[in-house]
Coordinates of C-alpha atoms and ligand atoms in Angstrom, one line a residue:
Chain V
X1 CA 44.0 102.2 -28.1
X2 CA 43.5 105.9 -28.3
X3 CA 42.6 107.0 -24.8
X4 CA 43.4 105.9 -21.3
X5 CA 41.9 107.0 -18.0
X6 CA 44.1 106.6 -14.9
X7 CA 42.1 106.7 -11.6
X8 CA 44.3 107.6 -8.6
X9 CA 47.0 110.3 -8.8
X10 CA 49.7 109.0 -6.6
X11 CA 52.8 106.9 -7.2
X12 CA 51.1 104.1 -9.1
X13 CA 49.1 106.5 -11.2
X14 CA 52.1 108.6 -12.1
X15 CA 54.2 105.6 -12.9
X16 CA 51.3 104.3 -15.1
X17 CA 51.4 107.6 -17.1
X18 CA 55.2 107.4 -17.3
X19 CA 54.9 103.8 -18.5
X20 CA 52.3 104.6 -21.1
X21 CA 54.6 107.2 -22.7
X22 CA 57.7 105.0 -22.3
X23 CA 55.8 102.3 -24.2
X24 CA 55.1 104.7 -27.0
X25 CA 51.5 105.4 -26.3
X26 CA 50.6 108.7 -28.1
X27 CA 46.9 109.0 -27.3
X28 CA 45.0 111.0 -24.6
X29 CA 45.7 110.3 -21.0
X30 CA 43.4 111.6 -18.2
X31 CA 44.3 111.2 -14.6
X32 CA 41.6 111.5 -11.9
X33 CA 42.8 112.2 -8.3
X34 CA 40.8 112.7 -5.2
X35 CA 43.5 114.8 -3.5
X36 CA 44.1 118.3 -4.7
X37 CA 47.9 117.7 -4.9
X38 CA 49.9 116.5 -7.8
X39 CA 51.5 113.1 -6.9
X40 CA 53.8 113.3 -3.9
X41 CA 55.9 110.8 -2.0
X42 CA 54.3 109.2 1.1
X43 CA 57.2 107.5 2.9
X44 CA 58.6 110.8 4.3
X45 CA 55.2 111.6 5.8
X46 CA 56.0 109.4 8.8
X47 CA 59.8 110.2 8.7
X48 CA 61.6 113.4 7.8
X49 CA 58.5 115.4 6.9
X50 CA 56.7 114.6 10.1
X51 CA 59.8 115.7 12.0
X52 CA 59.6 119.1 10.3
X53 CA 62.8 118.7 8.3
X54 CA 61.2 118.8 4.8
X55 CA 58.7 121.0 3.2
X56 CA 55.8 119.8 1.0
X57 CA 57.6 120.8 -2.2
X58 CA 60.4 118.4 -1.4
X59 CA 57.8 115.6 -1.6
X60 CA 56.9 116.2 -5.2
X61 CA 57.2 113.0 -7.3
X62 CA 57.8 114.9 -10.5
X63 CA 58.8 118.3 -11.9
X64 CA 57.1 120.7 -14.3
X65 CA 59.3 119.7 -17.2
X66 CA 58.3 116.1 -16.8
X67 CA 54.6 117.0 -16.6
X68 CA 55.0 118.9 -19.8
X69 CA 56.6 115.9 -21.6
X70 CA 53.9 113.5 -20.3
X71 CA 51.1 115.6 -21.7
X72 CA 48.4 114.1 -19.5
X73 CA 45.3 115.9 -18.3
X74 CA 45.2 115.9 -14.5
X75 CA 41.7 116.2 -12.9
X76 CA 42.6 116.8 -9.3
X77 CA 40.2 117.1 -6.4
X78 CA 37.9 114.8 -8.3
X79 CA 36.7 111.4 -7.1
X80 CA 35.6 108.5 -9.3
X81 CA 32.4 107.0 -8.0
X82 CA 31.6 104.4 -10.7
X83 CA 33.0 102.3 -13.5
X84 CA 30.9 101.0 -16.2
X85 CA 32.7 98.0 -17.6
X86 CA 31.2 97.7 -21.0
X87 CA 32.1 101.2 -22.3
X88 CA 34.8 101.7 -19.7
X89 CA 33.2 104.9 -18.5
X90 CA 34.4 106.4 -15.3
X91 CA 31.9 108.6 -13.6
X92 CA 33.1 111.4 -11.3
X93 CA 31.4 112.6 -8.1
X94 CA 30.3 115.8 -9.9
X95 CA 28.6 113.7 -12.6
X96 CA 31.2 114.1 -15.3
X97 CA 31.7 110.9 -17.4
X98 CA 35.0 109.9 -18.9
X99 CA 34.8 107.3 -21.6
X100 CA 38.1 105.7 -22.8
X101 CA 39.6 102.7 -24.4
X102 CA 41.6 101.7 -21.4
X103 CA 41.3 102.2 -17.6
X104 CA 44.1 102.0 -15.0
X105 CA 42.9 101.5 -11.4
X106 CA 45.4 103.1 -9.1
X107 CA 43.3 104.2 -6.1
X108 CA 45.6 102.7 -3.5
X109 CA 44.4 102.2 0.0
X110 CA 43.1 104.2 2.9
X111 CA 43.9 103.8 6.6
X112 CA 41.6 101.7 8.8
X113 CA 40.4 103.5 11.8
X114 CA 38.6 102.6 15.1
X115 CA 34.9 103.6 15.2
X116 CA 35.2 104.7 18.9
X117 CA 37.5 107.5 17.7
X118 CA 34.9 109.1 15.4
X119 CA 34.6 112.8 16.0
X120 CA 37.3 112.9 18.6
X121 CA 39.9 115.7 18.1
X122 CA 43.5 114.7 18.6
X123 CA 43.1 111.2 17.0
X124 CA 44.9 110.8 13.7
X125 CA 45.5 108.4 10.9
X126 CA 48.4 108.9 8.5
X127 CA 48.1 108.4 4.8
X128 CA 48.0 111.8 3.0
X129 CA 49.9 115.0 3.1
X130 CA 47.0 116.7 4.8
X131 CA 47.0 114.0 7.4
X132 CA 50.7 114.6 8.0
X133 CA 50.3 118.3 8.2
X134 CA 47.6 118.0 10.8
X135 CA 49.6 115.5 12.9
X136 CA 52.8 117.4 12.5
X137 CA 51.1 120.6 13.8
X138 CA 50.1 118.9 17.0
X139 CA 53.4 117.1 17.5
X140 CA 55.4 120.3 16.9
X141 CA 53.1 122.2 19.2
X142 CA 54.6 120.1 22.0
X143 CA 51.6 117.9 22.7
X144 CA 53.7 115.8 25.2
X145 CA 51.9 112.5 25.5
X146 CA 51.5 110.5 22.3
X147 CA 49.9 107.0 22.1
X148 CA 50.4 105.1 18.9
X149 CA 48.0 102.3 18.3
X150 CA 49.6 99.6 16.2
X151 CA 53.3 98.7 16.0
X152 CA 53.4 98.0 12.3
X153 CA 55.8 99.9 10.1
X154 CA 53.9 103.2 10.0
X155 CA 53.1 103.1 13.7
X156 CA 56.7 102.4 14.5
X157 CA 58.0 105.2 12.3
X158 CA 55.6 107.7 13.8
X159 CA 56.6 106.5 17.3
X160 CA 60.3 107.0 16.4
X161 CA 59.7 110.4 15.0
X162 CA 57.6 111.6 17.9
X163 CA 60.3 110.3 20.3
X164 CA 63.0 112.2 18.3
X165 CA 60.8 115.3 18.8
X166 CA 61.2 114.8 22.6
X167 CA 57.7 113.6 23.2
X168 CA 56.6 110.9 25.6
X169 CA 55.5 107.9 23.4
X170 CA 53.7 104.7 24.2
X171 CA 53.0 102.1 21.5
X172 CA 50.1 99.7 21.9
X173 CA 50.0 96.5 19.8
X174 CA 47.3 93.9 19.9
X175 CA 49.7 91.1 18.8
X176 CA 52.2 89.5 21.2
X177 CA 55.0 90.3 18.7
X178 CA 54.9 93.3 16.4
X179 CA 55.4 92.7 12.7
X180 CA 55.6 88.9 13.1
X181 CA 53.6 88.3 9.9
X182 CA 56.0 90.5 7.9
X183 CA 59.3 89.8 9.6
X184 CA 58.9 86.5 11.4
X185 CA 59.1 86.1 15.2
X186 CA 62.8 86.7 15.7
X187 CA 62.9 89.9 13.7
X188 CA 59.6 91.0 15.1
X189 CA 61.1 90.8 18.6
X190 CA 64.1 92.7 17.4
X191 CA 61.8 95.4 15.9
X192 CA 60.0 95.6 19.3
X193 CA 63.4 96.2 21.0
X194 CA 64.0 99.2 18.8
X195 CA 61.3 100.9 20.7
X196 CA 62.4 99.8 24.2
X197 CA 66.1 100.6 23.3
X198 CA 65.0 104.2 23.2
X199 CA 62.8 104.3 26.2
X200 CA 59.6 104.2 24.2
X201 CA 57.0 102.1 26.1
X202 CA 55.6 99.2 24.1
X203 CA 52.5 97.4 25.3
X204 CA 52.0 94.2 23.4
X205 CA 49.2 91.6 23.4
X206 CA 46.6 94.2 24.5
X207 CA 43.7 95.6 22.5
X208 CA 42.2 99.1 22.7
X209 CA 38.6 99.2 23.9
X210 CA 37.9 102.9 23.7
X211 CA 39.0 106.5 24.3
X212 CA 38.8 108.9 27.2
X213 CA 37.9 112.5 26.6
X214 CA 35.0 114.7 25.5
X215 CA 35.4 116.4 22.2
X216 CA 39.2 115.9 22.4
X217 CA 41.0 112.7 23.3
X218 CA 42.4 112.5 26.8
X219 CA 43.4 108.8 27.0
X220 CA 43.3 105.4 25.5
X221 CA 41.4 102.5 27.3
X222 CA 43.1 99.2 27.1
X223 CA 41.6 95.7 27.3
X224 CA 43.6 95.0 30.5
X225 CA 41.6 97.8 32.2
X226 CA 44.3 100.4 32.2
X227 CA 43.9 103.9 30.6
X228 CA 46.9 105.5 29.0
X229 CA 46.8 109.3 29.3
X230 CA 47.2 110.9 25.8
X231 CA 47.2 114.3 24.2
X232 CA 47.6 112.9 20.7
X233 CA 46.7 109.4 19.4
X234 CA 47.8 108.0 16.1
X235 CA 46.0 104.9 14.8
X236 CA 48.2 102.7 12.6
X237 CA 46.3 99.5 12.3
X238 CA 46.6 98.9 8.6
X239 CA 44.8 99.9 5.5
X240 CA 41.9 98.8 3.3
X241 CA 42.0 99.0 -0.4
X242 CA 40.1 101.9 -1.9
X243 CA 37.6 99.8 -4.0
X244 CA 34.3 101.4 -2.9
X245 CA 33.9 103.0 -6.3
X246 CA 34.2 99.7 -8.1
X247 CA 31.4 97.9 -6.3
X248 CA 29.0 96.7 -9.1
X249 CA 31.5 97.5 -11.8
X250 CA 32.0 93.9 -12.8
X251 CA 35.7 94.1 -11.7
X252 CA 36.3 91.2 -9.4
X253 CA 37.1 92.5 -5.9
X254 CA 38.4 90.6 -2.9
X255 CA 40.7 92.5 -0.5
X256 CA 41.6 94.7 -3.5
X257 CA 41.3 94.3 -7.2
X258 CA 41.8 90.6 -8.2
X259 CA 44.4 90.5 -11.0
X260 CA 46.6 88.0 -12.8
X261 CA 50.4 88.3 -12.7
X262 CA 50.2 90.8 -15.6
X263 CA 47.8 93.1 -13.6
X264 CA 44.9 92.3 -15.9
X265 CA 41.5 92.5 -14.0
X266 CA 38.4 90.5 -14.7
X267 CA 37.3 93.2 -17.2
X268 CA 39.0 93.6 -20.5
X269 CA 40.8 96.9 -21.0
X270 CA 41.0 97.5 -17.3
X271 CA 44.2 96.9 -15.3
X272 CA 45.1 97.7 -11.7
X273 CA 48.4 98.7 -10.1
X274 CA 50.0 99.6 -6.8
X275 CA 48.6 99.0 -3.3
X276 CA 45.1 98.1 -4.6
X277 CA 46.2 95.4 -7.0
X278 CA 46.1 91.8 -5.8
X279 CA 48.4 89.8 -8.1
X280 CA 49.9 86.4 -7.7
X281 CA 53.6 86.7 -7.1
X282 CA 56.0 83.8 -7.6
X283 CA 58.5 85.2 -5.1
X284 CA 56.1 85.4 -2.2
X285 CA 54.1 82.4 -3.4
X286 CA 51.0 84.4 -2.5
X287 CA 48.1 86.1 -4.2
X288 CA 48.1 89.2 -2.1
X289 CA 48.3 93.0 -2.3
X290 CA 51.8 94.4 -1.9
X291 CA 51.8 97.7 0.0
X292 CA 55.3 98.7 -0.9
X293 CA 56.5 101.8 -2.6
X294 CA 58.8 100.0 -5.0
X295 CA 55.9 97.8 -6.2
X296 CA 53.7 100.9 -7.0
X297 CA 56.7 102.4 -8.7
X298 CA 57.6 99.4 -10.9
X299 CA 54.5 97.4 -11.5
X300 CA 53.0 99.9 -13.9
X301 CA 55.4 98.8 -16.6
X302 CA 53.8 95.3 -16.5
X303 CA 50.3 96.7 -16.2
X304 CA 50.7 99.1 -19.2
X305 CA 52.2 96.4 -21.4
X306 CA 49.1 94.2 -20.6
X307 CA 46.8 97.1 -21.3
X308 CA 48.4 98.1 -24.6
X309 CA 48.8 94.6 -26.0
X310 CA 45.7 93.0 -24.6
X311 CA 47.9 90.0 -23.5
X312 CA 49.0 89.6 -19.9
X313 CA 52.6 90.7 -19.7
X314 CA 55.3 88.9 -17.7
X315 CA 56.3 90.7 -14.5
X316 CA 60.0 91.2 -13.9
X317 CA 61.7 88.5 -11.9
X318 CA 62.5 90.5 -8.8
X319 CA 61.3 89.9 -5.2
X320 CA 59.1 92.5 -3.6
X321 CA 61.1 95.0 -1.7
X322 CA 60.3 97.3 1.3
X323 CA 62.3 99.6 3.6
X324 CA 61.5 101.3 6.8
X325 CA 63.5 103.9 8.9
X326 CA 63.0 103.8 12.6
X327 CA 65.2 105.1 15.5
X328 CA 68.1 105.7 13.1
X329 CA 68.0 102.1 11.8
X330 CA 67.2 101.3 8.2
X331 CA 65.3 98.0 7.9
X332 CA 65.1 96.5 4.5
X333 CA 63.1 93.4 3.5
X334 CA 62.8 91.5 0.3
X335 CA 60.7 88.5 -0.5
X336 CA 58.2 86.9 1.9
X337 CA 59.3 85.5 5.2
X338 CA 57.8 82.0 5.4
X339 CA 55.7 81.4 8.6
X340 CA 57.7 79.9 11.4
X341 CA 61.0 80.3 9.5
X342 CA 64.2 81.3 11.4
X343 CA 66.7 83.7 9.9
X344 CA 70.3 82.8 9.1
X345 CA 72.5 85.8 9.8
X346 CA 74.9 86.2 6.9
X347 CA 76.9 89.1 8.3
X348 CA 77.0 91.4 11.2
X349 CA 75.2 90.9 14.5
X350 CA 71.7 91.6 15.8
X351 CA 72.9 93.3 19.0
X352 CA 74.6 96.1 17.1
X353 CA 71.5 96.5 14.9
X354 CA 73.7 96.0 11.8
X355 CA 73.3 92.7 10.0
X356 CA 71.9 91.0 7.0
X357 CA 70.0 87.7 7.2
X358 CA 68.2 85.3 4.8
X359 CA 65.3 83.0 5.2
X360 CA 65.5 79.6 3.4
X361 CA 63.1 77.0 2.1
X362 CA 64.8 73.7 1.2
X363 CA 68.1 75.4 1.4
X364 CA 67.1 78.1 -1.1
X365 CA 67.0 81.8 0.1
X366 CA 63.5 83.1 -0.3
X367 CA 63.6 86.3 1.8
X368 CA 66.3 88.7 3.0
X369 CA 66.1 91.1 6.0
X370 CA 68.8 93.6 7.0
X371 CA 69.3 96.5 9.4
X372 CA 71.8 99.1 8.4
X373 CA 73.5 96.8 5.8
X374 CA 72.2 98.2 2.5
X375 CA 75.1 97.0 0.4
X376 CA 75.0 93.4 1.4
X377 CA 71.2 93.4 1.5
X378 CA 71.1 94.4 -2.2
X379 CA 73.4 91.6 -3.1
X380 CA 71.3 89.0 -1.1
X381 CA 68.1 90.4 -2.6
X382 CA 69.3 89.6 -6.1
X383 CA 70.0 86.0 -5.2
X384 CA 66.5 85.2 -3.9
X385 CA 64.7 82.2 -5.3
X386 CA 60.9 82.4 -6.0
X387 CA 59.2 80.7 -3.0
X388 CA 57.2 78.6 -5.4
X389 CA 60.3 77.2 -7.1
X390 CA 61.9 76.5 -3.7
X391 CA 58.8 74.7 -2.5
X392 CA 58.8 72.6 -5.6
X393 CA 62.5 71.7 -5.4
Chain Q
X1 CA 94.2 115.4 -4.8
X2 CA 93.4 112.5 -2.4
X3 CA 94.9 109.0 -2.3
X4 CA 91.8 106.8 -1.8
X5 CA 93.4 103.3 -1.5
X6 CA 95.4 100.8 -3.4
X7 CA 93.6 99.6 -6.4
X8 CA 94.2 96.0 -5.2
X9 CA 92.0 96.9 -2.2
X10 CA 89.2 97.9 -4.5
X11 CA 88.7 94.9 -6.8
X12 CA 86.3 95.1 -9.8
X13 CA 82.7 95.2 -8.6
X14 CA 83.6 97.0 -5.4
X15 CA 83.0 100.5 -4.2
X16 CA 84.2 102.7 -1.4
X17 CA 83.0 105.7 0.5
X18 CA 85.5 108.5 1.0
X19 CA 84.8 110.9 3.8
X20 CA 88.2 112.3 4.7
X21 CA 89.6 115.4 3.0
X22 CA 86.4 115.9 0.9
X23 CA 83.7 118.6 1.4
X24 CA 81.0 115.9 1.1
X25 CA 81.3 112.1 1.0
X26 CA 82.4 110.7 -2.4
X27 CA 81.7 107.2 -3.7
X28 CA 84.5 105.6 -5.8
X29 CA 83.6 102.6 -7.9
X30 CA 85.6 100.0 -9.7
X31 CA 83.4 98.4 -12.3
X32 CA 83.5 94.8 -13.5
X33 CA 84.8 96.2 -16.8
X34 CA 87.8 97.7 -15.0
X35 CA 86.7 101.4 -15.1
X36 CA 87.0 103.6 -12.1
X37 CA 84.5 106.3 -11.4
X38 CA 83.7 108.8 -8.6
X39 CA 80.4 110.4 -7.7
X40 CA 79.0 112.4 -4.8
X41 CA 78.0 109.6 -2.4
X42 CA 74.6 111.0 -1.4
X43 CA 71.9 110.1 -3.8
X44 CA 70.2 113.2 -5.3
X45 CA 66.8 111.8 -4.4
X46 CA 66.8 111.1 -0.7
X47 CA 69.0 109.8 2.0
X48 CA 71.1 106.9 0.7
X49 CA 74.8 106.2 0.0
X50 CA 75.5 105.4 -3.7
X51 CA 78.7 103.5 -2.5
X52 CA 76.2 101.0 -1.1
X53 CA 74.6 100.6 -4.6
X54 CA 74.6 97.9 -7.1
X55 CA 76.8 98.4 -10.2
X56 CA 75.7 97.3 -13.7
X57 CA 78.2 98.3 -16.4
X58 CA 78.8 102.0 -16.1
X59 CA 75.5 102.5 -14.1
X60 CA 75.0 102.3 -10.3
X61 CA 71.6 101.6 -8.8
X62 CA 70.7 103.5 -5.6
X63 CA 70.3 101.0 -2.7
X64 CA 67.1 102.6 -1.4
X65 CA 64.7 103.3 -4.3
X66 CA 66.6 101.9 -7.2
X67 CA 67.2 105.1 -9.3
X68 CA 70.0 104.4 -11.8
X69 CA 72.8 106.9 -12.3
X70 CA 75.2 106.9 -15.2
X71 CA 78.6 107.0 -13.5
X72 CA 80.2 108.7 -16.5
X73 CA 78.0 111.8 -16.3
X74 CA 76.2 111.5 -12.9
X75 CA 72.8 111.8 -14.7
X76 CA 69.9 109.7 -13.4
X77 CA 68.4 107.4 -16.0
X78 CA 65.1 106.7 -14.3
X79 CA 62.8 107.8 -11.5
X80 CA 62.7 108.6 -8.6
X81 CA 65.9 110.6 -9.0
X82 CA 65.3 113.8 -10.9
X83 CA 68.7 115.5 -10.5
X84 CA 72.2 114.5 -11.4
X85 CA 74.9 113.8 -8.8
X86 CA 78.3 115.5 -9.3
X87 CA 81.1 113.4 -10.9
X88 CA 84.7 113.7 -9.8
X89 CA 87.9 112.9 -11.6
X90 CA 89.6 109.7 -10.5
X91 CA 92.7 108.0 -11.8
X92 CA 94.9 105.0 -11.0
X93 CA 98.6 105.8 -10.7
X94 CA 101.3 103.5 -9.5
X95 CA 98.7 101.1 -8.0
X96 CA 96.9 103.9 -6.1
X97 CA 93.4 105.3 -6.7
X98 CA 93.7 109.1 -6.8
X99 CA 90.7 111.4 -6.5
X100 CA 90.5 115.0 -7.7
X101 CA 87.5 116.7 -6.3
X102 CA 85.5 118.9 -8.7
X103 CA 83.9 121.9 -7.3
X104 CA 80.8 123.6 -8.6
X105 CA 77.5 122.4 -10.0
X106 CA 76.7 118.8 -11.2
X107 CA 77.2 118.2 -14.9
Ligands
LIG401 C1 53.1 107.3 6.1 C2 53.5 106.3 5.1 C3 54.8 105.8 5.1 C4 55.2 104.9 4.2 N1 56.5 104.4 4.2 C5 56.9 103.5 3.3 C6 58.3 103.0 3.3 O1 59.1 103.4 4.2 N2 58.6 102.0 2.5 C7 57.7 101.5 1.5 O2 58.1 100.7 0.7 N3 56.5 102.0 1.5 C8 56.0 102.9 2.3 N4 54.7 103.4 2.3 C9 53.8 102.8 1.3 C10 53.8 103.5 0.0 O3 53.7 104.9 0.1 C11 52.6 103.0 -0.8 O4 52.9 101.6 -1.2 C12 52.3 103.8 -2.1 O5 52.0 105.1 -1.8 C13 51.3 103.1 -2.9 O6 51.0 103.9 -4.0 P1 49.5 103.8 -4.8 O7 49.6 104.9 -5.8 O8 49.3 102.4 -5.1 O9 48.5 104.2 -3.7 P2 48.2 105.6 -2.9 O10 49.5 106.2 -2.6 O11 47.4 105.2 -1.7 O12 47.4 106.5 -3.9 C14 46.1 106.3 -4.3 C15 45.5 107.7 -4.7 O13 44.2 107.5 -5.2 C16 43.4 108.4 -4.7 N5 42.0 107.9 -4.7 C17 41.4 107.0 -3.9 N6 40.1 106.7 -4.3 C18 39.9 107.5 -5.4 C19 38.8 107.7 -6.2 N7 37.6 107.1 -6.0 N8 38.9 108.6 -7.2 C20 40.0 109.3 -7.4 N9 41.1 109.1 -6.7 C21 41.1 108.3 -5.6 C22 43.9 108.7 -3.3 O14 43.4 109.9 -2.8 C23 45.4 108.6 -3.5 O15 45.9 109.9 -3.8 C24 54.3 104.4 3.2 C25 53.0 104.8 3.2 C26 52.6 105.8 4.1 C27 51.2 106.3 4.1
LIG402 S1 67.5 107.8 -2.2 FE1 68.4 107.1 -4.1 S2 66.6 106.7 -5.3 FE2 65.8 107.4 -3.4

């Protein structure tokens, strides 16, 4: 293999470049990225950066000396629009064609939005640095009434940050219990109470039907007939994988790029990594995309070994890991919480928002959740059993 | 010089965060191999306490994003940390862990 094209210049793309060099690849690397920025860190966009405590330079995922060592060619502000599977040619929006021996798909995901919000100023989604700058400008401008649609992790973090900025925040969630799918019912209820602990209004079990305002948003219409007045609205209702450019490429798509455990796609010489890759995972027992920072950071090692050897590499035996910071509480989660499972508190207590808990299948720990207990959490995380093995036992 | 604790209260595999008498929090580690090390507690990447980290030999893994630091030098060995953390001198005398804070730049 003499040349590799990486499509997507964020965490997964950068870690793919790092992995290529770490595995001794000496050929040409070209990275194509839609955004004008070199890779930056997204998690602070809903946390310290949104609060105004960090500048954009602090988000940089790498430094000039590393870029020099990596010797990759970065085509920024360029979008891939097509992949020809036979010759592995990536076509860019401007018509340029990049032919290479290997392709890494790392185009991540983009936020879902609500069609009713189209063209309405004051309605935001949050994925990119530019999104965060636009939202931050409005929040720091003292736009006092903020409605966050969706009480998932990003919605909850934005609500927490806006609350810290002294704004009046309401969170609207369609489900009865926020984050139930990710954290289970008990912990979902606890996550809900983080909002209400701080006087943030949480409206659950109610959908959004539309928006008030001409040109600029003035309110959010709810399915129960109410309208919540709003100066700024943030939509945090999940993401969809950025696979548009792969339609008709021969790469099998189904809620992301369908991969095996080694990140191989259905097309030889093409691998996928990060939020876009749908790999089977023994720890979760699922064949699902993993929208976690640590996955995008670490999975490239596996994908690149697969790409360079032509044989699907074995992924490391570690459970997927995620963290979230809300209202001064650090939530950490590893593994996949089985539907309907109840947590067993290992230490601490829920009321003080400082505890670590495990979820078990047949007596084997398959997931760990903690609030403000990083040390114990990291010990529990290492003892998790793959859900598949636990089910079989 | 600061007396951190009795070495018996910091068994191998344990770490402790020192906040009193220091300009910034310091993490003191007692490795499974019996070595004692001290580093600035705050990860050089973002906001996490290395004293909450996981020790492997003379390395500690940050509890938030899993950067590894060599406790002998304070240097990170992998992403996402790009910069070293400062090391401090630490010794065990008469059953007590003693910390000598170094001033100045990281190694
Ligand atoms: C606000 C926010 C907060 C978060 N907080 C946390 C957290 O606390 N903990 C955690 O574990 N995770 C968190 N995450 C998730 C984490 O950031 C993602 O898992 C990670 O960014 C995934 O990296 P990726 O490289 O796979 O995808 P992305 O970061 O989405 O990058 C994909 C890149 O590809 C580019 N691209 C897309 N299409 C094309 C195309 N056709 N051609 C060229 N380029 C293209 C995009 O512009 C983008 O730059 C957060 C995410 C956000 C947005
Ligand atoms: S805070 Fe330590 S690696 Fe990120």
